[in-house]
């Protein structure tokens, strides 16, 4: 089955530690995205990538980093510089051409900083 | 700047009653509009989308939405709500091709017996 997988589902981190969230897709989509979701704030874009080896900052990139070495994978690292990292993180992907300009989402990772 | 407003934070509807969730957008170009649904602790599932053509679009689970350009609205409707529809609903706007979606803050739907 085609889809987007995120791991782990739950992640706990101590203050001062970096942590990496995994996102993999087998939809053959060119574009991938990371969003952060906080209660009452909807989804906010952290980083996005249109193509392998290229990515751009979204609206709230400070304290986060990404890489895009493979088309299928777009891992997100939450660094110790992120002041309030506890949140629900959602990965998405989309085709960049044609009529299928729709973002499809993974199941999410809930990160809690202890 | 692009923005999406969902004016209702919470809505409670009796099971079997009709539903309308409001969405207003501000977008400079021709908008692509989406409704997503999210169950607690889950990712977002696409309900329906509007790109062009017929302004009344049908989606999954019996949902429909109507695009009204003059009112900058894209309201979501369902004629008869089921208890399983209880979830959070997000409206989003973007553009053709590669797109950065702008999301509303969501409306939580509660369904009473």
Coordinates of N, CA and C in Angstrom, one line a residue:
Chain A
X1 N 0.8 -1.2 0.0 CA 0.0 0.0 0.0 C 0.9 1.2 0.0
X2 N 0.4 2.2 -0.8 CA 1.2 3.5 -0.8 C 0.8 4.3 0.3
X3 N 1.8 5.1 0.9 CA 1.4 6.0 2.0 C 2.7 6.6 2.6
X4 N 2.4 7.3 3.7 CA 3.5 8.0 4.4 C 3.6 7.4 5.8
X5 N 4.8 7.1 6.2 CA 5.0 6.5 7.5 C 5.9 7.5 8.3
X6 N 5.5 7.6 9.6 CA 6.3 8.4 10.5 C 6.7 7.6 11.7
X7 N 7.9 7.7 12.2 CA 8.3 7.0 13.4 C 9.2 7.8 14.2
X8 N 9.2 7.7 15.5 CA 8.2 6.8 16.2 C 6.9 7.6 16.4
X9 N 5.9 6.9 16.9 CA 4.6 7.6 17.2 C 4.7 8.5 18.4
X10 N 5.4 8.1 19.4 CA 5.7 8.9 20.6 C 7.2 9.0 20.8
X11 N 7.6 10.1 21.2 CA 9.0 10.4 21.4 C 9.2 11.3 22.7
X12 N 10.1 10.9 23.5 CA 10.4 11.7 24.7 C 11.8 12.1 24.7
X13 N 12.0 13.3 25.1 CA 13.4 13.9 25.0 C 13.7 14.7 26.2
X14 N 14.9 14.6 26.7 CA 15.3 15.5 27.8 C 15.7 16.8 27.2
X15 N 15.6 17.9 28.0 CA 16.0 19.2 27.5 C 17.5 19.1 27.2
X16 N 17.8 19.8 26.1 CA 19.2 19.9 25.7 C 19.7 18.8 24.7
X17 N 18.8 17.9 24.4 CA 19.1 16.8 23.5 C 18.5 17.1 22.1
X18 N 19.2 16.7 21.1 CA 18.6 16.7 19.7 C 17.9 15.4 19.5
X19 N 16.9 15.5 18.6 CA 16.1 14.3 18.3 C 15.7 14.3 16.9
X20 N 15.7 13.2 16.2 CA 15.3 13.1 14.8 C 14.0 12.3 14.6
X21 N 13.1 12.9 13.9 CA 11.8 12.3 13.5 C 11.9 11.8 12.1
X22 N 11.4 10.6 11.9 CA 11.5 10.0 10.6 C 10.2 10.2 9.8
X23 N 10.4 10.4 8.5 CA 9.3 10.4 7.5 C 9.7 9.8 6.2
X24 N 8.9 8.8 5.9 CA 9.2 8.0 4.6 C 7.9 7.9 3.8
X25 N 8.0 8.1 2.5 CA 6.8 8.0 1.6 C 7.1 7.1 0.4
X26 N 6.2 6.3 0.0 CA 6.3 5.5 -1.2 C 5.3 5.8 -2.3
X27 N 4.9 7.1 -2.3 CA 3.9 7.6 -3.2 C 4.6 8.2 -4.5
X28 N 5.9 8.1 -4.5 CA 6.7 8.7 -5.6 C 6.4 10.2 -5.7
X29 N 6.2 10.9 -4.6 CA 6.0 12.3 -4.6 C 7.3 13.1 -4.6
X30 N 7.3 14.2 -5.3 CA 8.5 15.0 -5.3 C 8.6 15.9 -4.1
X31 N 7.5 16.4 -3.6 CA 7.6 17.4 -2.6 C 7.2 16.8 -1.2
X32 N 7.9 17.2 -0.2 CA 7.6 16.8 1.2 C 7.7 18.0 2.1
X33 N 6.9 17.8 3.2 CA 6.7 18.9 4.1 C 6.8 18.4 5.6
X34 N 7.1 19.4 6.5 CA 7.0 19.1 7.9 C 6.2 20.3 8.5
X35 N 5.2 19.8 9.3 CA 4.3 20.8 10.0 C 4.4 20.5 11.5
X36 N 4.1 21.6 12.2 CA 4.0 21.4 13.7 C 2.6 21.8 14.0
X37 N 2.0 21.0 14.9 CA 0.6 21.3 15.4 C 0.6 21.5 16.9
X38 N 0.0 22.6 17.3 CA -0.2 22.9 18.7 C -1.7 23.2 18.9
X39 N -2.2 22.8 20.0 CA -3.7 23.0 20.3 C -4.1 24.5 20.0
X40 N -5.2 24.6 19.2 CA -5.7 25.9 18.9 C -5.0 26.7 17.9
X41 N -3.9 26.2 17.3 CA -3.1 27.0 16.4 C -3.1 26.4 15.0
X42 N -3.8 25.3 14.7 CA -3.7 24.7 13.4 C -2.4 24.1 13.1
X43 N -2.0 24.1 11.8 CA -0.7 23.5 11.4 C 0.2 24.7 10.9
X44 N 1.4 24.6 11.3 CA 2.4 25.6 10.9 C 3.5 24.9 10.2
X45 N 3.9 25.5 9.1 CA 5.0 24.9 8.2 C 6.3 25.1 8.8
X46 N 7.1 24.0 8.9 CA 8.5 24.1 9.4 C 9.5 24.2 8.3
X47 N 9.5 23.2 7.5 CA 10.4 23.1 6.3 C 9.6 22.4 5.2
X48 N 10.1 22.6 4.0 CA 9.5 21.9 2.8 C 10.6 21.7 1.8
X49 N 10.4 20.7 1.0 CA 11.4 20.3 0.0 C 10.6 19.9 -1.3
X50 N 11.1 20.5 -2.4 CA 10.4 20.2 -3.7 C 11.2 19.1 -4.4
X51 N 12.4 18.9 -4.1 CA 13.2 18.0 -4.9 C 14.4 17.5 -4.0
X52 N 15.0 16.4 -4.3 CA 16.1 15.9 -3.6 C 17.2 16.9 -3.5
X53 N 17.9 16.9 -2.3 CA 19.0 17.8 -2.1 C 18.6 19.3 -2.1
X54 N 17.4 19.6 -1.9 CA 17.0 21.0 -1.8 C 15.8 21.1 -0.9
X55 N 15.8 22.2 0.0 CA 14.7 22.4 0.9 C 14.8 23.9 1.3
X56 N 13.6 24.3 1.8 CA 13.4 25.7 2.2 C 12.8 25.8 3.5
X57 N 13.1 26.9 4.2 CA 12.5 27.2 5.5 C 11.0 27.5 5.3
X58 N 10.2 27.1 6.2 CA 8.8 27.5 6.3 C 8.7 28.7 7.3
X59 N 7.5 28.7 7.9 CA 7.2 29.9 8.8 C 7.9 29.8 10.2
X60 N 8.2 28.6 10.6 CA 8.8 28.4 12.0 C 10.0 27.5 12.0
X61 N 11.0 27.8 11.2 CA 12.1 26.9 11.0 C 13.2 27.0 12.1
X62 N 13.1 28.0 12.9 CA 14.2 28.2 14.0 C 14.2 27.0 14.9
X63 N 15.4 26.4 15.1 CA 15.5 25.3 16.1 C 15.3 24.0 15.4
X64 N 15.1 24.0 14.1 CA 14.8 22.7 13.4 C 15.8 22.6 12.2
X65 N 16.1 21.4 11.8 CA 16.9 21.2 10.6 C 16.4 19.9 9.9
X66 N 16.6 19.9 8.5 CA 16.1 18.8 7.7 C 17.2 18.4 6.7
X67 N 17.0 17.2 6.1 CA 17.8 16.8 5.0 C 16.9 16.1 4.0
X68 N 17.4 16.1 2.7 CA 16.6 15.4 1.7 C 17.6 14.7 0.8
X69 N 18.1 13.6 1.2 CA 19.1 12.8 0.4 C 18.5 11.8 -0.5
X70 N 17.3 11.4 -0.2 CA 16.5 10.5 -1.0 C 15.1 11.0 -1.2
X71 N 14.6 10.7 -2.4 CA 13.2 11.2 -2.7 C 12.2 10.7 -1.7
X72 N 12.4 9.5 -1.1 CA 11.4 8.9 -0.2 C 11.5 9.4 1.2
X73 N 12.6 10.1 1.6 CA 12.8 10.3 3.0 C 13.1 11.8 3.3
X74 N 12.5 12.3 4.4 CA 12.7 13.7 4.7 C 12.7 13.8 6.2
X75 N 13.8 13.4 6.9 CA 13.9 13.5 8.3 C 14.0 14.9 8.9
X76 N 13.4 15.1 10.1 CA 13.4 16.3 10.8 C 14.1 16.2 12.1
X77 N 15.1 17.1 12.3 CA 15.8 17.1 13.6 C 15.4 18.3 14.4
X78 N 14.9 18.0 15.6 CA 14.6 19.0 16.5 C 15.8 19.3 17.4
X79 N 16.4 20.4 17.3 CA 17.6 20.7 18.0 C 17.3 21.3 19.4
X80 N 18.4 21.3 20.2 CA 18.3 21.9 21.5 C 18.0 23.4 21.5
X81 N 18.1 24.0 20.3 CA 17.8 25.4 20.2 C 16.4 25.7 20.0
X82 N 15.6 24.7 19.8 CA 14.1 24.9 19.7 C 13.6 25.1 21.2
X83 N 13.0 26.2 21.4 CA 12.7 26.6 22.8 C 11.5 25.9 23.4
X84 N 10.6 25.5 22.5 CA 9.3 24.8 23.0 C 9.0 23.7 22.1
X85 N 9.7 22.6 22.1 CA 9.6 21.6 21.1 C 8.4 20.6 21.3
X86 N 7.8 20.6 22.5 CA 6.7 19.7 22.7 C 5.5 20.0 21.8
X87 N 5.2 19.1 21.0 CA 4.1 19.3 20.0 C 3.9 18.0 19.2
X88 N 2.9 18.1 18.3 CA 2.6 17.0 17.4 C 3.2 17.4 16.1
X89 N 4.0 16.5 15.5 CA 4.6 16.8 14.2 C 4.1 15.9 13.1
X90 N 3.7 16.6 12.0 CA 3.1 15.9 10.9 C 3.9 16.1 9.6
X91 N 4.2 15.0 8.9 CA 4.9 15.0 7.7 C 3.8 14.9 6.6
X92 N 4.1 15.5 5.4 CA 3.2 15.4 4.3 C 4.0 15.3 3.0
X93 N 3.3 14.8 2.0 CA 4.0 14.8 0.6 C 2.9 15.2 -0.4
X94 N 3.4 15.6 -1.6 CA 2.5 15.9 -2.7 C 3.3 15.8 -4.0
X95 N 2.5 15.6 -5.1 CA 3.1 15.7 -6.4 C 3.2 17.1 -6.7
X96 N 4.2 17.5 -7.6 CA 4.4 18.9 -7.9 C 3.9 19.2 -9.3
X97 N 3.1 18.3 -9.9 CA 2.7 18.6 -11.3 C 1.3 17.9 -11.5
X98 N 0.6 18.4 -12.5 CA -0.6 17.7 -12.9 C -1.8 18.1 -12.0
X99 N -2.8 17.4 -12.0 CA -4.0 17.7 -11.3 C -4.0 17.1 -9.9
X100 N -3.0 16.5 -9.5 CA -3.0 15.8 -8.2 C -2.2 16.7 -7.2
X101 N -2.5 18.0 -7.2 CA -1.8 18.9 -6.3 C -2.4 18.8 -4.9
X102 N -2.2 17.7 -4.3 CA -2.9 17.5 -3.0 C -1.8 17.0 -2.0
X103 N -1.8 17.5 -0.8 CA -0.9 17.0 0.2 C -1.5 15.9 1.0
X104 N -0.8 14.8 1.2 CA -1.2 13.7 1.9 C -0.3 13.6 3.2
X105 N -1.0 13.2 4.3 CA -0.3 13.3 5.6 C 0.0 12.0 6.2
X106 N 1.1 11.9 6.9 CA 1.4 10.8 7.7 C 0.6 10.8 9.0
X107 N 0.8 9.7 9.9 CA 0.0 9.6 11.1 C 0.6 10.5 12.3
X108 N 1.7 11.1 12.1 CA 2.2 12.0 13.1 C 3.1 11.4 14.1
X109 N 4.0 12.3 14.7 CA 4.8 11.9 15.9 C 4.6 12.9 17.0
X110 N 4.3 12.4 18.2 CA 4.1 13.3 19.3 C 5.4 13.4 20.1
X111 N 6.0 14.5 20.2 CA 7.2 14.8 20.9 C 6.9 15.5 22.2
X112 N 7.5 14.9 23.2 CA 7.3 15.5 24.6 C 8.7 15.7 25.2
X113 N 9.0 16.9 25.6 CA 10.3 17.2 26.2 C 10.1 17.2 27.7
X114 N 10.9 16.4 28.4 CA 10.7 16.2 29.8 C 11.6 17.2 30.6
Chain B
X1 N -1.5 39.0 2.7 CA -1.0 37.7 3.1 C -2.2 36.7 3.0
X2 N -1.8 35.5 2.7 CA -2.8 34.5 2.7 C -3.3 34.1 4.1
X3 N -4.5 33.8 4.2 CA -5.0 33.4 5.5 C -6.3 32.6 5.4
X4 N -6.6 31.8 6.4 CA -7.8 31.1 6.4 C -8.4 31.3 7.8
X5 N -9.7 31.5 7.8 CA -10.4 31.7 9.1 C -11.5 30.7 9.2
X6 N -11.5 30.0 10.3 CA -12.5 29.1 10.7 C -13.1 29.7 12.0
X7 N -14.2 30.4 11.9 CA -14.7 31.2 13.0 C -15.2 30.4 14.2
X8 N -15.6 29.1 14.0 CA -16.1 28.3 15.1 C -15.0 27.4 15.6
X9 N -14.7 27.5 16.9 CA -13.7 26.7 17.5 C -14.3 25.3 17.8
X10 N -15.5 25.3 18.4 CA -16.2 24.1 18.7 C -17.6 24.2 18.1
X11 N -18.2 23.1 17.7 CA -19.6 23.0 17.3 C -20.1 21.7 17.8
X12 N -21.3 21.7 18.4 CA -22.0 20.5 18.8 C -23.2 20.3 18.0
X13 N -23.4 19.1 17.5 CA -24.5 18.8 16.6 C -25.1 17.5 17.1
X14 N -26.4 17.4 17.1 CA -27.1 16.1 17.4 C -26.9 15.1 16.3
X15 N -26.8 13.9 16.7 CA -26.6 12.8 15.7 C -27.9 12.8 14.8
X16 N -27.7 12.8 13.5 CA -28.8 12.8 12.5 C -29.1 14.2 12.0
X17 N -28.6 15.3 12.7 CA -28.8 16.6 12.3 C -27.9 17.0 11.2
X18 N -28.2 18.1 10.5 CA -27.3 18.6 9.4 C -26.1 19.4 10.0
X19 N -25.1 19.6 9.2 CA -23.9 20.2 9.7 C -23.4 21.2 8.7
X20 N -22.9 22.4 9.1 CA -22.2 23.3 8.2 C -21.0 23.9 9.0
X21 N -19.8 23.7 8.5 CA -18.6 24.3 9.1 C -18.1 25.4 8.2
X22 N -17.8 26.5 8.8 CA -17.5 27.7 8.0 C -16.0 27.8 7.7
X23 N -15.7 28.3 6.6 CA -14.3 28.6 6.2 C -14.3 29.8 5.3
X24 N -13.5 30.8 5.7 CA -13.3 32.0 4.8 C -11.8 32.2 4.6
X25 N -11.5 32.6 3.4 CA -10.0 32.6 3.0 C -9.7 34.0 2.4
X26 N -8.4 34.3 2.5 CA -7.9 35.5 1.8 C -6.7 35.0 1.0
X27 N -6.8 35.1 -0.3 CA -5.7 34.6 -1.1 C -5.6 35.4 -2.4
X28 N -4.5 35.8 -2.8 CA -4.3 36.7 -3.9 C -4.6 36.1 -5.3
X29 N -4.2 34.8 -5.4 CA -4.3 34.1 -6.7 C -5.6 33.3 -6.7
X30 N -5.8 32.6 -7.8 CA -6.9 31.6 -7.8 C -6.6 30.5 -6.8
X31 N -7.5 30.3 -5.8 CA -7.2 29.4 -4.7 C -7.5 28.0 -5.1
X32 N -6.7 27.1 -4.5 CA -7.1 25.7 -4.4 C -7.5 25.5 -2.9
X33 N -8.6 24.9 -2.7 CA -9.2 24.8 -1.4 C -9.4 23.3 -0.9
X34 N -9.1 23.1 0.3 CA -9.2 21.7 0.8 C -9.9 21.7 2.2
X35 N -10.5 20.6 2.5 CA -11.0 20.3 3.8 C -10.3 18.9 4.2
X36 N -9.7 19.0 5.4 CA -9.2 17.8 6.0 C -9.9 17.5 7.3
X37 N -9.8 16.2 7.7 CA -10.4 15.8 9.0 C -9.3 15.1 9.8
X38 N -9.3 15.3 11.1 CA -8.3 14.7 12.0 C -9.0 14.1 13.2
X39 N -8.8 12.8 13.4 CA -9.2 12.2 14.6 C -8.1 12.4 15.7
X40 N -8.5 12.3 17.0 CA -7.5 12.6 18.0 C -6.2 11.7 17.9
X41 N -5.1 12.3 17.9 CA -3.8 11.6 17.8 C -3.4 11.1 16.5
X42 N -4.2 11.4 15.5 CA -4.0 10.9 14.1 C -3.5 12.0 13.1
X43 N -3.1 11.5 11.9 CA -2.8 12.5 10.9 C -4.1 13.0 10.3
X44 N -3.9 13.9 9.2 CA -5.0 14.5 8.5 C -5.4 13.6 7.3
X45 N -6.7 13.5 7.2 CA -7.3 12.8 6.0 C -8.0 13.8 5.1
X46 N -7.7 13.7 3.9 CA -8.4 14.6 2.9 C -9.9 14.2 2.8
X47 N -10.8 15.2 3.0 CA -12.2 15.0 2.8 C -12.6 15.3 1.3
X48 N -12.1 16.5 0.9 CA -12.5 17.0 -0.5 C -11.6 18.1 -0.8
X49 N -11.6 18.5 -2.1 CA -10.8 19.6 -2.6 C -11.5 20.3 -3.8
X50 N -11.2 21.6 -3.9 CA -11.7 22.3 -5.1 C -10.6 22.9 -5.8
X51 N -10.5 22.6 -7.1 CA -9.5 23.2 -7.9 C -10.1 24.2 -8.9
X52 N -11.2 23.7 -9.6 CA -11.8 24.5 -10.6 C -13.1 23.8 -11.0
X53 N -13.9 24.5 -11.8 CA -15.1 23.9 -12.4 C -16.3 24.0 -11.4
X54 N -17.1 23.0 -11.3 CA -18.3 23.0 -10.5 C -18.0 23.4 -9.1
X55 N -18.7 24.4 -8.6 CA -18.4 25.0 -7.3 C -18.9 24.2 -6.2
X56 N -19.7 23.2 -6.4 CA -20.1 22.3 -5.4 C -19.4 21.0 -5.6
X57 N -18.5 20.6 -4.6 CA -17.7 19.4 -4.7 C -18.1 18.4 -3.7
X58 N -18.1 17.2 -4.1 CA -18.4 16.1 -3.2 C -17.2 15.4 -2.7
X59 N -17.2 14.9 -1.5 CA -16.1 14.3 -0.9 C -16.4 12.9 -0.3
X60 N -15.5 12.5 0.5 CA -15.8 11.2 1.1 C -16.7 11.3 2.3
X61 N -17.2 10.2 2.8 CA -18.0 10.1 4.0 C -19.3 11.0 3.9
X62 N -19.8 11.3 2.7 CA -21.0 12.1 2.6 C -20.9 13.6 2.7
X63 N -19.6 14.1 2.8 CA -19.4 15.5 2.9 C -19.4 16.2 1.5
X64 N -19.8 17.5 1.5 CA -19.7 18.3 0.4 C -19.3 19.7 0.8
X65 N -18.8 20.5 -0.2 CA -18.4 21.9 0.1 C -18.8 22.7 -1.1
X66 N -19.1 24.0 -0.8 CA -19.4 24.9 -1.9 C -18.5 26.1 -1.9
X67 N -17.8 26.3 -3.0 CA -16.9 27.4 -3.2 C -17.8 28.6 -3.7
X68 N -17.7 29.7 -2.9 CA -18.3 31.0 -3.3 C -17.3 32.1 -3.4
X69 N -16.9 32.4 -4.6 CA -15.8 33.3 -4.8 C -16.2 34.7 -4.2
X70 N -17.5 35.1 -4.4 CA -17.9 36.4 -4.0 C -17.8 36.6 -2.5
X71 N -18.0 35.5 -1.8 CA -17.9 35.6 -0.3 C -16.6 35.1 0.2
X72 N -15.7 34.7 -0.7 CA -14.4 34.1 -0.2 C -14.6 33.0 0.8
X73 N -15.6 32.1 0.5 CA -15.9 31.1 1.5 C -15.8 29.7 0.8
X74 N -15.7 28.7 1.6 CA -15.6 27.3 1.2 C -16.2 26.5 2.4
X75 N -17.5 26.5 2.6 CA -18.1 25.9 3.7 C -18.3 24.4 3.5
X76 N -18.1 23.7 4.5 CA -18.3 22.2 4.5 C -19.7 21.8 5.1
X77 N -20.3 20.9 4.4 CA -21.7 20.5 4.8 C -21.9 19.0 4.8
X78 N -22.8 18.6 5.7 CA -23.2 17.2 5.6 C -24.6 17.1 6.1
X79 N -25.5 16.4 5.3 CA -26.9 16.5 5.6 C -27.3 15.7 6.9
X80 N -26.6 14.7 7.3 CA -27.0 14.0 8.5 C -25.7 13.5 9.2
X81 N -25.4 14.0 10.3 CA -24.1 13.7 11.0 C -24.2 12.3 11.8
X82 N -23.2 11.6 11.7 CA -23.1 10.3 12.5 C -22.1 10.5 13.6
X83 N -22.2 9.7 14.7 CA -21.3 9.9 15.8 C -19.9 9.7 15.4
X84 N -19.6 9.0 14.4 CA -18.2 8.8 14.0 C -17.6 10.0 13.3
X85 N -18.4 11.0 13.0 CA -17.9 12.3 12.4 C -17.3 13.2 13.4
X86 N -17.4 12.9 14.7 CA -16.8 13.7 15.7 C -15.2 13.7 15.5
X87 N -14.7 14.8 15.3 CA -13.3 15.0 15.0 C -13.0 16.5 14.9
X88 N -11.8 16.8 14.4 CA -11.4 18.2 14.2 C -11.3 18.3 12.7
X89 N -11.8 19.5 12.2 CA -11.8 19.7 10.7 C -11.0 20.9 10.4
X90 N -10.2 20.8 9.4 CA -9.3 21.9 9.0 C -9.6 22.3 7.5
X91 N -9.7 23.6 7.3 CA -9.8 24.1 6.0 C -8.4 24.7 5.6
X92 N -8.0 24.5 4.3 CA -6.7 25.0 3.9 C -6.8 25.6 2.5
X93 N -5.9 26.5 2.2 CA -5.9 27.1 0.9 C -4.5 27.1 0.3
X94 N -4.3 26.9 -1.0 CA -3.0 26.8 -1.6 C -3.2 27.2 -3.1
X95 N -2.1 27.0 -3.8 CA -2.1 27.3 -5.3 C -1.7 26.1 -6.1
X96 N -1.9 26.2 -7.4 CA -1.6 25.1 -8.3 C -0.1 24.8 -8.3
X97 N 0.2 23.5 -8.5 CA 1.6 23.1 -8.6 C 2.1 23.0 -7.2
X98 N 3.4 23.1 -7.0 CA 4.0 23.1 -5.7 C 3.3 24.2 -4.8
X99 N 3.0 23.8 -3.7 CA 2.1 24.7 -2.9 C 2.5 24.6 -1.4
X100 N 2.5 25.8 -0.8 CA 2.5 25.9 0.6 C 1.1 26.1 1.1
X101 N 0.5 25.1 1.7 CA -0.8 25.3 2.2 C -0.9 26.2 3.5
X102 N -1.9 27.0 3.5 CA -2.2 27.8 4.7 C -3.4 27.2 5.3
X103 N -3.3 26.8 6.6 CA -4.4 26.1 7.3 C -5.1 27.1 8.2
X104 N -6.4 26.8 8.4 CA -7.2 27.5 9.5 C -6.8 26.8 10.8
X105 N -7.4 27.3 11.9 CA -7.1 26.8 13.2 C -7.9 25.6 13.6
X106 N -8.9 25.3 12.7 CA -9.6 24.1 13.0 C -10.9 24.3 13.7
X107 N -11.9 23.4 13.5 CA -13.2 23.4 14.2 C -13.4 22.0 14.8
X108 N -13.6 21.9 16.1 CA -13.8 20.6 16.7 C -15.3 20.3 16.7
X109 N -15.6 19.2 16.1 CA -17.1 18.8 16.0 C -17.4 17.8 17.1
X110 N -18.3 18.1 17.9 CA -18.8 17.2 18.9 C -20.2 16.7 18.5
X111 N -20.5 15.4 18.6 CA -21.8 14.9 18.2 C -22.5 14.3 19.4
X112 N -23.7 14.9 19.7 CA -24.4 14.4 20.9 C -25.5 13.4 20.4
X113 N -25.8 12.5 21.4 CA -26.7 11.4 21.1 C -28.1 11.9 20.8

